Amino acid sequence: METLKHKAERAAFSVAIDGALKYVRKDREKAASNIIDLAEKFMGDTFTKEGYQKAREFVCNTDGKWMQYAFRLIDEIDPHVLKTTALNFGFEAFMNGTKTIREMRKIHKCNIPWLILMDPTSACNLHCTGCWAAEYGNKLNLSFEDMDRVVTQGKELGVYFYMLTGGEPLVRKKDVIRLCEKHNDVQFFAFTNGTLVDQAFCDDMKRVGNLMLGISLEGFNEVNDMRRGEGVFGKVMHAFDLLKQNGLIFGTSICYTRANIETIMSDEFLDMIIEKGCRYSLFFHYMPVGNNASPELLPTKEQRVYVMNRIREVRGWTGGKQLFCMDFQNDGEYVGGCIAGGRNYFHINSNGDCEPCVFIHYSGANIHECSVLEALKQPLFMKYYENQPFNKNHLRPCPMLENPEILQRMVKETGAKSTDLESLESAEHLCAKCEHYAEEWGECADKIWEEQTHKKLRYEHYKGVNN
């Protein structure tokens, strides 16, 4: 009965999208408002009446920056890709998935994620400086059956969004597309270096409609190729051009370090990637993971404040740029702190180890030996569940980077083992590299947090929801 209800709701949403896209050229405001009406009907009291009303007011401002961004998507993205993304990312992940995972959290009394990140392979066609994937001695792979099982079990828990990384996931192009075909109600996202994108792959992406890309880029030609290899920047620009010409959804994945912040935050760089067709940029703070990591690449506290303010300026409701940005280290205040350990996501590496975070390589469960739900109930993940948020100041969210004593304690208490595929690293060794940074940033972050008193409410709100 529940399956039939779900199918009927998806069908109704599909019809509504068709109507909105058909009507959008006549009356864009009305078409968008109709989608909000449908969302309220389906989601009910998941969001407040005021929230739905603000959404309607937002879409009625057709001259606003973000509605203009939406209209560009409608005009420039392939119609099949656009509709499939709206169904899978909008209806399944945001609406149906959000409702289901909230119910599952109550039932199972553990973290149930909104997305799962997994590595199809540890293999990569590049050898980027500082990337742990480039140094793996043995090339490990999740089989298609492994990935299929993860997605199948994940959907039962309400998870309809899956990110693929590695290694280089497009080394496994055929299996990635096959996974998209089999689970055509799921949204997939691949982090890629972009060098394996060609017209044949673009054709496959258009056909399945449910795969987005995040292409790694560290700056312009010289800076990018110094790390990634000669000629890689040119190949990325070619991939951008192909993806844009084919009406596909893609953006950038950018790791910011002490060395590249000024470049990647510049108007010149951001305007370039927007012109090339990027719809979003996902920014990741450099993490000193691995025995051979370089802590000197950690941003200074002044640089981190600059990044935080600059990204908020770029993605502001007004001004800025038509580029959706996320800063996973500095946006903790919007999501209640750390999202790892299965709270909003967890990571499965190419060996099958279920890790709390893509940057925290410790585990007590392997997907070859347990189900997704059993992995979420492993002792280390339950420590995350019991201890989140790790700091009342959500500008200090991470149990490794900003609160290194906590990760050491959780690993010790649970007996979790290092799962680093290059060389095993103790939690003490990893966290020691973060202690000075955590102390310096802590003083700065606490001062900022105290000046933003309205955001303190999020801690109590989060504790009430989670526990």
Tab-separated table of C-alpha atoms in Angstrom:
chain	number	residue	atom	x	y	z
A	1	MET	CA	0.000	0.000	0.000
A	2	GLU	CA	2.809	2.397	0.906
A	3	THR	CA	4.586	1.615	-2.379
A	4	LEU	CA	1.441	2.328	-4.369
A	5	LYS	CA	0.981	5.605	-2.498
A	6	HIS	CA	4.582	6.566	-3.218
A	7	LYS	CA	4.187	5.780	-6.921
A	8	ALA	CA	1.017	7.842	-7.096
A	9	GLU	CA	2.696	10.799	-5.387
A	10	ARG	CA	5.687	10.604	-7.713
A	11	ALA	CA	3.358	10.442	-10.711
A	12	ALA	CA	1.446	13.491	-9.476
A	13	PHE	CA	4.688	15.395	-8.978
A	14	SER	CA	5.825	14.363	-12.469
A	15	VAL	CA	2.625	15.728	-14.006
A	16	ALA	CA	3.027	18.943	-12.017
A	17	ILE	CA	6.585	19.372	-13.305
A	18	ASP	CA	5.431	18.815	-16.877
A	19	GLY	CA	2.757	21.442	-16.387
A	20	ALA	CA	5.142	23.899	-14.782
A	21	LEU	CA	7.758	23.525	-17.520
A	22	LYS	CA	5.115	23.886	-20.216
A	23	TYR	CA	3.570	26.913	-18.524
A	24	VAL	CA	6.825	28.547	-17.505
A	25	ARG	CA	7.259	30.558	-20.697
A	26	LYS	CA	3.789	32.074	-20.274
A	27	ASP	CA	3.871	32.822	-16.564
A	28	ARG	CA	7.044	31.803	-14.738
A	29	GLU	CA	5.850	33.150	-11.399
A	30	LYS	CA	2.628	31.132	-11.493
A	31	ALA	CA	4.399	27.973	-12.602
A	32	ALA	CA	6.889	28.179	-9.728
A	33	SER	CA	4.135	28.963	-7.220
A	34	ASN	CA	2.274	25.823	-8.291
A	35	ILE	CA	5.315	23.719	-7.396
A	36	ILE	CA	5.384	25.281	-3.893
A	37	ASP	CA	1.674	24.434	-3.521
A	38	LEU	CA	2.384	20.812	-4.435
A	39	ALA	CA	5.335	20.669	-2.035
A	40	GLU	CA	3.170	21.947	0.822
A	41	LYS	CA	0.468	19.417	0.030
A	42	PHE	CA	2.990	16.569	0.153
A	43	MET	CA	5.283	17.747	2.970
A	44	GLY	CA	2.522	19.096	5.221
A	45	ASP	CA	3.817	20.274	8.586
A	46	THR	CA	7.397	19.200	7.842
A	47	PHE	CA	7.945	22.922	7.300
A	48	THR	CA	6.048	25.835	8.860
A	49	LYS	CA	3.306	27.817	7.151
A	50	GLU	CA	5.644	30.793	7.308
A	51	GLY	CA	8.290	28.774	5.491
A	52	TYR	CA	5.974	27.921	2.622
A	53	GLN	CA	4.832	31.536	2.417
A	54	LYS	CA	8.412	32.779	2.255
A	55	ALA	CA	9.045	30.305	-0.551
A	56	ARG	CA	6.073	31.707	-2.476
A	57	GLU	CA	7.294	35.259	-1.945
A	58	PHE	CA	10.700	34.182	-3.157
A	59	VAL	CA	9.447	32.673	-6.417
A	60	CYS	CA	7.210	35.673	-7.036
A	61	ASN	CA	10.285	37.879	-7.249
A	62	THR	CA	11.005	36.931	-10.863
A	63	ASP	CA	13.645	39.643	-11.193
A	64	GLY	CA	15.563	38.366	-8.173
A	65	LYS	CA	18.992	36.819	-8.507
A	66	TRP	CA	18.006	33.263	-7.645
A	67	MET	CA	14.871	33.178	-9.762
A	68	GLN	CA	16.981	34.387	-12.669
A	69	TYR	CA	19.358	31.530	-11.819
A	70	ALA	CA	16.411	29.101	-11.931
A	71	PHE	CA	15.226	30.479	-15.268
A	72	ARG	CA	18.702	29.985	-16.713
A	73	LEU	CA	18.551	26.341	-15.630
A	74	ILE	CA	15.179	25.938	-17.332
A	75	ASP	CA	16.410	27.582	-20.523
A	76	GLU	CA	19.833	25.919	-20.738
A	77	ILE	CA	19.548	22.402	-19.253
A	78	ASP	CA	18.432	19.449	-21.370
A	79	PRO	CA	14.661	18.952	-20.722
A	80	HIS	CA	14.997	15.263	-19.777
A	81	VAL	CA	17.887	15.983	-17.422
A	82	LEU	CA	15.979	18.889	-15.865
A	83	LYS	CA	12.820	16.874	-15.245
A	84	THR	CA	14.656	13.805	-13.957
A	85	THR	CA	16.687	15.951	-11.556
A	86	ALA	CA	13.532	17.680	-10.320
A	87	LEU	CA	11.901	14.302	-9.693
A	88	ASN	CA	14.857	12.514	-8.127
A	89	PHE	CA	16.568	15.347	-6.278
A	90	GLY	CA	13.455	17.401	-5.575
A	91	PHE	CA	10.693	14.874	-4.979
A	92	GLU	CA	12.558	11.699	-3.949
A	93	ALA	CA	15.533	13.094	-1.989
A	94	PHE	CA	14.168	16.333	-0.531
A	95	MET	CA	10.510	15.468	-0.072
A	96	ASN	CA	9.957	11.719	0.139
A	97	GLY	CA	13.456	10.979	1.434
A	98	THR	CA	13.395	13.643	4.150
A	99	LYS	CA	10.087	12.360	5.522
A	100	THR	CA	11.233	8.743	5.463
A	101	ILE	CA	14.623	9.221	7.102
A	102	ARG	CA	13.052	11.210	9.945
A	103	GLU	CA	10.706	8.298	10.606
A	104	MET	CA	13.585	5.803	10.380
A	105	ARG	CA	15.650	7.774	12.904
A	106	LYS	CA	12.839	7.409	15.426
A	107	ILE	CA	12.402	3.706	14.695
A	108	HIS	CA	16.072	2.702	14.734
A	109	LYS	CA	17.368	5.262	17.266
A	110	CYS	CA	20.519	5.948	15.289
A	111	ASN	CA	21.712	8.345	12.612
A	112	ILE	CA	20.061	7.808	9.206
A	113	PRO	CA	21.770	9.856	6.479
A	114	TRP	CA	20.294	11.987	3.736
A	115	LEU	CA	23.066	10.906	1.354
A	116	ILE	CA	25.662	8.166	1.087
A	117	LEU	CA	29.087	8.748	-0.427
A	118	MET	CA	30.953	5.759	-1.831
A	119	ASP	CA	34.100	5.069	-3.846
A	120	PRO	CA	33.631	2.813	-6.878
A	121	THR	CA	37.415	2.512	-7.128
A	122	SER	CA	40.688	3.630	-5.607
A	123	ALA	CA	42.217	3.790	-9.087
A	124	CYS	CA	42.875	7.149	-10.698
A	125	ASN	CA	44.295	8.253	-14.023
A	126	LEU	CA	46.099	11.200	-12.365
A	127	HIS	CA	48.684	11.469	-9.601
A	128	CYS	CA	47.849	14.741	-7.861
A	129	THR	CA	50.182	16.062	-5.186
A	130	GLY	CA	48.680	15.617	-1.728
A	131	CYS	CA	45.858	13.300	-2.809
A	132	TRP	CA	45.693	10.050	-0.872
A	133	ALA	CA	44.031	8.295	-3.835
A	134	ALA	CA	47.114	8.948	-5.965
A	135	GLU	CA	49.300	7.022	-3.539
A	136	TYR	CA	47.248	3.833	-3.087
A	137	GLY	CA	49.455	0.863	-3.834
A	138	ASN	CA	46.668	-1.627	-4.599
A	139	LYS	CA	43.746	-0.650	-6.794
A	140	LEU	CA	40.579	-1.562	-4.917
A	141	ASN	CA	37.033	-1.587	-6.272
A	142	LEU	CA	33.478	-1.899	-5.074
A	143	SER	CA	31.767	-4.298	-7.456
A	144	PHE	CA	28.625	-3.229	-9.265
A	145	GLU	CA	26.748	-5.659	-7.014
A	146	ASP	CA	28.240	-3.961	-3.920
A	147	MET	CA	27.068	-0.535	-5.060
A	148	ASP	CA	23.689	-1.835	-6.162
A	149	ARG	CA	23.153	-3.413	-2.749
A	150	VAL	CA	24.102	-0.186	-0.941
A	151	VAL	CA	21.635	1.842	-3.013
A	152	THR	CA	18.869	-0.750	-2.657
A	153	GLN	CA	19.274	-0.888	1.138
A	154	GLY	CA	19.674	2.874	1.335
A	155	LYS	CA	16.388	3.518	-0.452
A	156	GLU	CA	14.609	1.369	2.130
A	157	LEU	CA	15.828	3.880	4.731
A	158	GLY	CA	14.830	6.888	2.620
A	159	VAL	CA	18.221	7.672	1.028
A	160	TYR	CA	17.790	8.847	-2.570
A	161	PHE	CA	21.021	10.803	-3.088
A	162	TYR	CA	24.402	9.116	-3.684
A	163	MET	CA	27.773	10.734	-4.244
A	164	LEU	CA	30.616	8.862	-5.946
A	165	THR	CA	34.270	9.669	-5.377
A	166	GLY	CA	37.515	7.748	-5.263
A	167	GLY	CA	40.003	7.452	-6.788
A	168	GLU	CA	38.477	8.625	-10.010
A	169	PRO	CA	34.913	7.267	-10.316
A	170	LEU	CA	34.807	7.741	-14.094
A	171	VAL	CA	37.451	5.032	-14.408
A	172	ARG	CA	34.285	2.941	-13.862
A	173	LYS	CA	32.117	4.849	-16.384
A	174	LYS	CA	30.128	1.844	-17.548
A	175	ASP	CA	29.211	0.726	-14.039
A	176	VAL	CA	28.355	4.293	-13.000
A	177	ILE	CA	25.921	4.629	-15.924
A	178	ARG	CA	24.574	1.131	-15.270
A	179	LEU	CA	23.882	2.122	-11.655
A	180	CYS	CA	22.064	5.260	-12.843
A	181	GLU	CA	19.972	3.160	-15.235
A	182	LYS	CA	18.964	0.560	-12.658
A	183	HIS	CA	18.121	3.118	-9.962
A	184	ASN	CA	16.445	5.697	-12.168
A	185	ASP	CA	14.543	7.132	-9.179
A	186	VAL	CA	17.794	8.117	-7.437
A	187	GLN	CA	20.003	11.191	-7.934
A	188	PHE	CA	23.707	10.476	-8.388
A	189	PHE	CA	26.628	12.888	-8.166
A	190	ALA	CA	30.225	12.100	-9.123
A	191	PHE	CA	33.314	13.961	-7.928
A	192	THR	CA	35.701	13.769	-10.871
A	193	ASN	CA	38.906	15.300	-12.224
A	194	GLY	CA	37.012	15.823	-15.486
A	195	THR	CA	39.682	14.443	-17.794
A	196	LEU	CA	37.625	11.386	-18.796
A	197	VAL	CA	34.541	13.369	-19.864
A	198	ASP	CA	33.936	12.946	-23.598
A	199	GLN	CA	30.972	13.219	-25.959
A	200	ALA	CA	30.016	9.566	-25.544
A	201	PHE	CA	29.817	10.023	-21.778
A	202	CYS	CA	27.782	13.210	-22.205
A	203	ASP	CA	25.372	11.229	-24.393
A	204	ASP	CA	25.032	8.648	-21.614
A	205	MET	CA	24.462	11.361	-19.001
A	206	LYS	CA	21.692	12.901	-21.105
A	207	ARG	CA	20.080	9.513	-21.619
A	208	VAL	CA	19.931	8.544	-17.930
A	209	GLY	CA	19.292	12.105	-16.723
A	210	ASN	CA	20.138	11.441	-13.056
A	211	LEU	CA	23.879	12.107	-12.827
A	212	MET	CA	25.513	15.426	-11.899
A	213	LEU	CA	29.241	16.139	-11.737
A	214	GLY	CA	31.533	18.075	-9.403
A	215	ILE	CA	34.815	18.698	-11.224
A	216	SER	CA	37.968	19.299	-9.200
A	217	LEU	CA	39.751	22.575	-9.860
A	218	GLU	CA	42.300	24.421	-7.733
A	219	GLY	CA	42.766	27.607	-9.744
A	220	PHE	CA	43.934	28.740	-13.148
A	221	ASN	CA	46.301	26.883	-15.449
A	222	GLU	CA	49.615	27.210	-13.630
A	223	VAL	CA	48.366	26.618	-10.067
A	224	ASN	CA	46.018	23.785	-11.036
A	225	ASP	CA	48.514	21.916	-13.205
A	226	MET	CA	51.294	22.264	-10.637
A	227	ARG	CA	49.276	19.888	-8.456
A	228	ARG	CA	47.366	17.848	-11.018
A	229	GLY	CA	49.802	17.552	-13.902
A	230	GLU	CA	50.578	19.351	-17.141
A	231	GLY	CA	47.625	19.823	-19.466
A	232	VAL	CA	44.931	18.948	-16.912
A	233	PHE	CA	43.505	22.499	-16.765
A	234	GLY	CA	42.959	22.450	-20.532
A	235	LYS	CA	41.205	19.089	-20.312
A	236	VAL	CA	38.927	20.416	-17.567
A	237	MET	CA	38.031	23.447	-19.692
A	238	HIS	CA	37.198	21.082	-22.567
A	239	ALA	CA	34.994	19.012	-20.248
A	240	PHE	CA	33.193	22.194	-19.130
A	241	ASP	CA	32.531	23.120	-22.750
A	242	LEU	CA	31.184	19.662	-23.625
A	243	LEU	CA	28.932	19.501	-20.577
A	244	LYS	CA	27.550	22.987	-21.200
A	245	GLN	CA	26.903	22.292	-24.881
A	246	ASN	CA	25.000	19.143	-23.937
A	247	GLY	CA	22.806	20.873	-21.359
A	248	LEU	CA	24.128	18.895	-18.379
A	249	ILE	CA	24.299	19.880	-14.704
A	250	PHE	CA	27.786	20.295	-13.274
A	251	GLY	CA	29.896	22.448	-11.009
A	252	THR	CA	33.261	22.549	-9.307
A	253	SER	CA	34.747	20.830	-6.284
A	254	ILE	CA	37.434	23.055	-4.797
A	255	CYS	CA	39.826	22.334	-1.940
A	256	TYR	CA	41.031	25.577	-0.402
A	257	THR	CA	44.472	25.713	1.155
A	258	ARG	CA	46.798	28.401	2.455
A	259	ALA	CA	48.282	28.601	-1.055
A	260	ASN	CA	45.262	29.041	-3.362
A	261	ILE	CA	42.578	30.999	-1.476
A	262	GLU	CA	43.141	34.353	-3.161
A	263	THR	CA	42.851	32.788	-6.625
A	264	ILE	CA	39.778	30.620	-6.168
A	265	MET	CA	37.859	33.392	-4.405
A	266	SER	CA	38.653	36.027	-7.031
A	267	ASP	CA	35.998	37.544	-9.287
A	268	GLU	CA	38.073	36.519	-12.289
A	269	PHE	CA	38.054	32.833	-11.349
A	270	LEU	CA	34.416	32.656	-10.255
A	271	ASP	CA	33.189	34.566	-13.320
A	272	MET	CA	35.154	32.170	-15.516
A	273	ILE	CA	33.567	29.008	-14.130
A	274	ILE	CA	30.086	30.579	-14.289
A	275	GLU	CA	30.656	31.515	-17.934
A	276	LYS	CA	31.756	27.937	-18.577
A	277	GLY	CA	28.391	26.658	-17.290
A	278	CYS	CA	29.061	25.724	-13.660
A	279	ARG	CA	25.907	25.876	-11.522
A	280	TYR	CA	27.511	25.302	-8.111
A	281	SER	CA	30.839	25.207	-6.308
A	282	LEU	CA	31.477	22.899	-3.368
A	283	PHE	CA	34.326	24.207	-1.197
A	284	PHE	CA	36.320	21.871	1.035
A	285	HIS	CA	38.743	22.991	3.733
A	286	TYR	CA	42.126	21.272	3.413
A	287	MET	CA	42.431	18.406	5.911
A	288	PRO	CA	45.852	17.062	6.987
A	289	VAL	CA	44.822	13.441	6.487
A	290	GLY	CA	47.462	10.740	6.073
A	291	ASN	CA	50.928	10.159	7.464
A	292	ASN	CA	52.480	12.245	4.696
A	293	ALA	CA	50.023	15.167	4.849
A	294	SER	CA	51.269	18.764	4.935
A	295	PRO	CA	49.807	20.696	7.908
A	296	GLU	CA	51.479	23.856	6.583
A	297	LEU	CA	48.767	23.954	3.899
A	298	LEU	CA	46.086	24.546	6.536
A	299	PRO	CA	44.582	28.025	6.028
A	300	THR	CA	45.373	30.707	8.575
A	301	LYS	CA	42.525	31.861	10.799
A	302	GLU	CA	42.437	35.127	8.852
A	303	GLN	CA	42.119	33.218	5.582
A	304	ARG	CA	39.322	31.072	6.949
A	305	VAL	CA	37.340	34.125	8.044
A	306	TYR	CA	37.872	35.607	4.587
A	307	VAL	CA	36.633	32.428	2.877
A	308	MET	CA	33.571	32.262	5.115
A	309	ASN	CA	32.602	35.874	4.418
A	310	ARG	CA	33.447	35.720	0.725
A	311	ILE	CA	31.337	32.626	0.054
A	312	ARG	CA	28.371	34.156	1.871
A	313	GLU	CA	28.804	37.282	-0.209
A	314	VAL	CA	28.905	35.304	-3.462
A	315	ARG	CA	25.781	33.255	-2.726
A	316	GLY	CA	23.829	36.052	-1.000
A	317	TRP	CA	20.123	36.568	-1.682
A	318	THR	CA	21.091	39.735	-3.485
A	319	GLY	CA	24.350	40.807	-5.075
A	320	GLY	CA	27.131	38.273	-5.365
A	321	LYS	CA	26.951	35.863	-8.269
A	322	GLN	CA	24.582	33.316	-9.784
A	323	LEU	CA	26.573	30.427	-8.365
A	324	PHE	CA	25.325	28.209	-5.544
A	325	CYS	CA	28.185	27.701	-3.092
A	326	MET	CA	28.579	25.391	-0.133
A	327	ASP	CA	31.428	25.589	2.367
A	328	PHE	CA	31.397	22.357	4.331
A	329	GLN	CA	33.556	23.620	7.185
A	330	ASN	CA	32.090	27.095	7.625
A	331	ASP	CA	28.404	26.296	7.038
A	332	GLY	CA	28.010	24.234	10.208
A	333	GLU	CA	25.709	26.842	11.728
A	334	TYR	CA	23.116	26.140	9.027
A	335	VAL	CA	23.067	22.365	9.547
A	336	GLY	CA	23.578	22.028	13.295
A	337	GLY	CA	27.306	21.228	13.244
A	338	CYS	CA	29.018	18.077	11.982
A	339	ILE	CA	26.938	16.155	9.416
A	340	ALA	CA	29.129	13.012	9.365
A	341	GLY	CA	28.823	9.658	11.118
A	342	GLY	CA	25.554	9.027	9.287
A	343	ARG	CA	23.803	12.123	10.632
A	344	ASN	CA	23.477	13.502	7.115
A	345	TYR	CA	26.044	11.345	5.360
A	346	PHE	CA	28.751	8.705	5.707
A	347	HIS	CA	31.448	7.297	3.448
A	348	ILE	CA	32.122	3.817	2.076
A	349	ASN	CA	35.640	3.470	0.705
A	350	SER	CA	36.673	1.215	-2.181
A	351	ASN	CA	37.544	-1.560	0.267
A	352	GLY	CA	33.993	-1.477	1.668
A	353	ASP	CA	34.947	0.146	4.987
A	354	CYS	CA	32.126	2.319	6.355
A	355	GLU	CA	33.761	5.516	7.615
A	356	PRO	CA	32.076	8.435	9.394
A	357	CYS	CA	33.532	10.992	6.982
A	358	VAL	CA	35.493	11.046	3.740
A	359	PHE	CA	38.291	12.721	5.721
A	360	ILE	CA	38.172	10.465	8.801
A	361	HIS	CA	39.495	7.027	7.975
A	362	TYR	CA	38.407	4.862	10.907
A	363	SER	CA	35.761	2.179	10.978
A	364	GLY	CA	34.333	-0.817	12.749
A	365	ALA	CA	32.143	-2.079	9.896
A	366	ASN	CA	32.566	-3.202	6.302
A	367	ILE	CA	29.774	-3.308	3.748
A	368	HIS	CA	30.907	-6.760	2.606
A	369	GLU	CA	30.034	-8.084	6.054
A	370	CYS	CA	26.999	-6.058	7.108
A	371	SER	CA	23.978	-4.134	5.856
A	372	VAL	CA	23.809	-0.360	5.568
A	373	LEU	CA	21.654	-0.206	8.696
A	374	GLU	CA	24.097	-2.394	10.648
A	375	ALA	CA	26.938	-0.123	9.525
A	376	LEU	CA	25.031	2.895	10.855
A	377	LYS	CA	24.767	1.148	14.229
A	378	GLN	CA	28.491	0.344	14.493
A	379	PRO	CA	30.016	1.618	17.780
A	380	LEU	CA	31.913	4.523	16.194
A	381	PHE	CA	28.796	5.856	14.440
A	382	MET	CA	26.772	5.483	17.635
A	383	LYS	CA	29.389	7.630	19.406
A	384	TYR	CA	28.797	10.261	16.726
A	385	TYR	CA	25.051	9.971	17.337
A	386	GLU	CA	25.462	10.357	21.091
A	387	ASN	CA	27.988	13.214	20.963
A	388	GLN	CA	26.782	15.403	18.086
A	389	PRO	CA	27.054	18.321	17.923
A	390	PHE	CA	30.656	18.164	19.065
A	391	ASN	CA	30.723	21.840	19.924
A	392	LYS	CA	27.989	24.323	20.804
A	393	ASN	CA	29.770	26.675	18.418
A	394	HIS	CA	28.861	25.328	14.990
A	395	LEU	CA	31.741	27.254	13.443
A	396	ARG	CA	33.825	24.552	15.159
A	397	PRO	CA	31.923	21.462	13.945
A	398	CYS	CA	34.526	18.772	13.270
A	399	PRO	CA	35.663	16.209	15.892
A	400	MET	CA	39.051	16.099	14.154
A	401	LEU	CA	39.962	19.568	12.867
A	402	GLU	CA	38.425	21.804	15.535
A	403	ASN	CA	37.921	19.358	18.428
A	404	PRO	CA	40.747	16.818	17.979
A	405	GLU	CA	40.485	15.416	21.481
A	406	ILE	CA	36.982	14.116	20.699
A	407	LEU	CA	37.897	11.956	17.699
A	408	GLN	CA	40.785	10.402	19.637
A	409	ARG	CA	38.431	9.539	22.487
A	410	MET	CA	35.736	8.054	20.233
A	411	VAL	CA	38.199	5.900	18.301
A	412	LYS	CA	39.742	4.630	21.521
A	413	GLU	CA	36.399	3.910	23.195
A	414	THR	CA	35.017	1.991	20.215
A	415	GLY	CA	38.135	0.163	19.075
A	416	ALA	CA	37.674	1.472	15.533
A	417	LYS	CA	40.587	0.688	13.230
A	418	SER	CA	42.432	2.881	10.753
A	419	THR	CA	41.138	2.305	7.237
A	420	ASP	CA	43.550	4.612	5.412
A	421	LEU	CA	44.362	2.841	2.165
A	422	GLU	CA	47.823	4.385	1.813
A	423	SER	CA	49.230	3.687	5.284
A	424	LEU	CA	47.541	3.142	8.622
A	425	GLU	CA	47.416	6.312	10.719
A	426	SER	CA	46.577	6.439	14.404
A	427	ALA	CA	43.957	8.898	15.606
A	428	GLU	CA	46.604	10.381	17.919
A	429	HIS	CA	48.937	11.093	15.002
A	430	LEU	CA	46.172	12.581	12.881
A	431	CYS	CA	44.726	14.760	15.617
A	432	ALA	CA	48.112	16.014	16.811
A	433	LYS	CA	48.420	17.791	13.457
A	434	CYS	CA	45.198	19.678	14.220
A	435	GLU	CA	45.817	20.785	17.807
A	436	HIS	CA	47.515	24.119	17.105
A	437	TYR	CA	45.026	24.930	14.349
A	438	ALA	CA	42.076	24.060	16.619
A	439	GLU	CA	43.372	26.331	19.380
A	440	GLU	CA	43.942	29.297	17.074
A	441	TRP	CA	40.688	28.934	15.169
A	442	GLY	CA	38.755	28.275	18.376
A	443	GLU	CA	39.552	31.698	19.788
A	444	CYS	CA	38.589	33.375	16.535
A	445	ALA	CA	35.437	31.291	15.986
A	446	ASP	CA	34.199	31.834	19.532
A	447	LYS	CA	34.448	35.585	19.103
A	448	ILE	CA	32.448	35.439	15.857
A	449	TRP	CA	29.847	33.129	17.423
A	450	GLU	CA	29.338	35.404	20.410
A	451	GLU	CA	28.621	38.280	18.053
A	452	GLN	CA	25.918	36.209	16.313
A	453	THR	CA	23.665	35.491	19.282
A	454	HIS	CA	20.623	34.512	17.198
A	455	LYS	CA	22.412	31.430	15.916
A	456	LYS	CA	22.842	29.981	19.421
A	457	LEU	CA	19.250	28.764	19.207
A	458	ARG	CA	20.304	26.153	16.675
A	459	TYR	CA	22.125	24.080	19.326
A	460	GLU	CA	19.031	23.547	21.477
A	461	HIS	CA	16.898	22.990	18.379
A	462	TYR	CA	19.280	20.344	17.111
A	463	LYS	CA	19.483	18.493	20.411
A	464	GLY	CA	15.707	18.395	20.590
A	465	VAL	CA	15.380	16.941	17.106
A	466	ASN	CA	18.158	14.364	17.425
A	467	ASN	CA	17.517	13.078	20.914
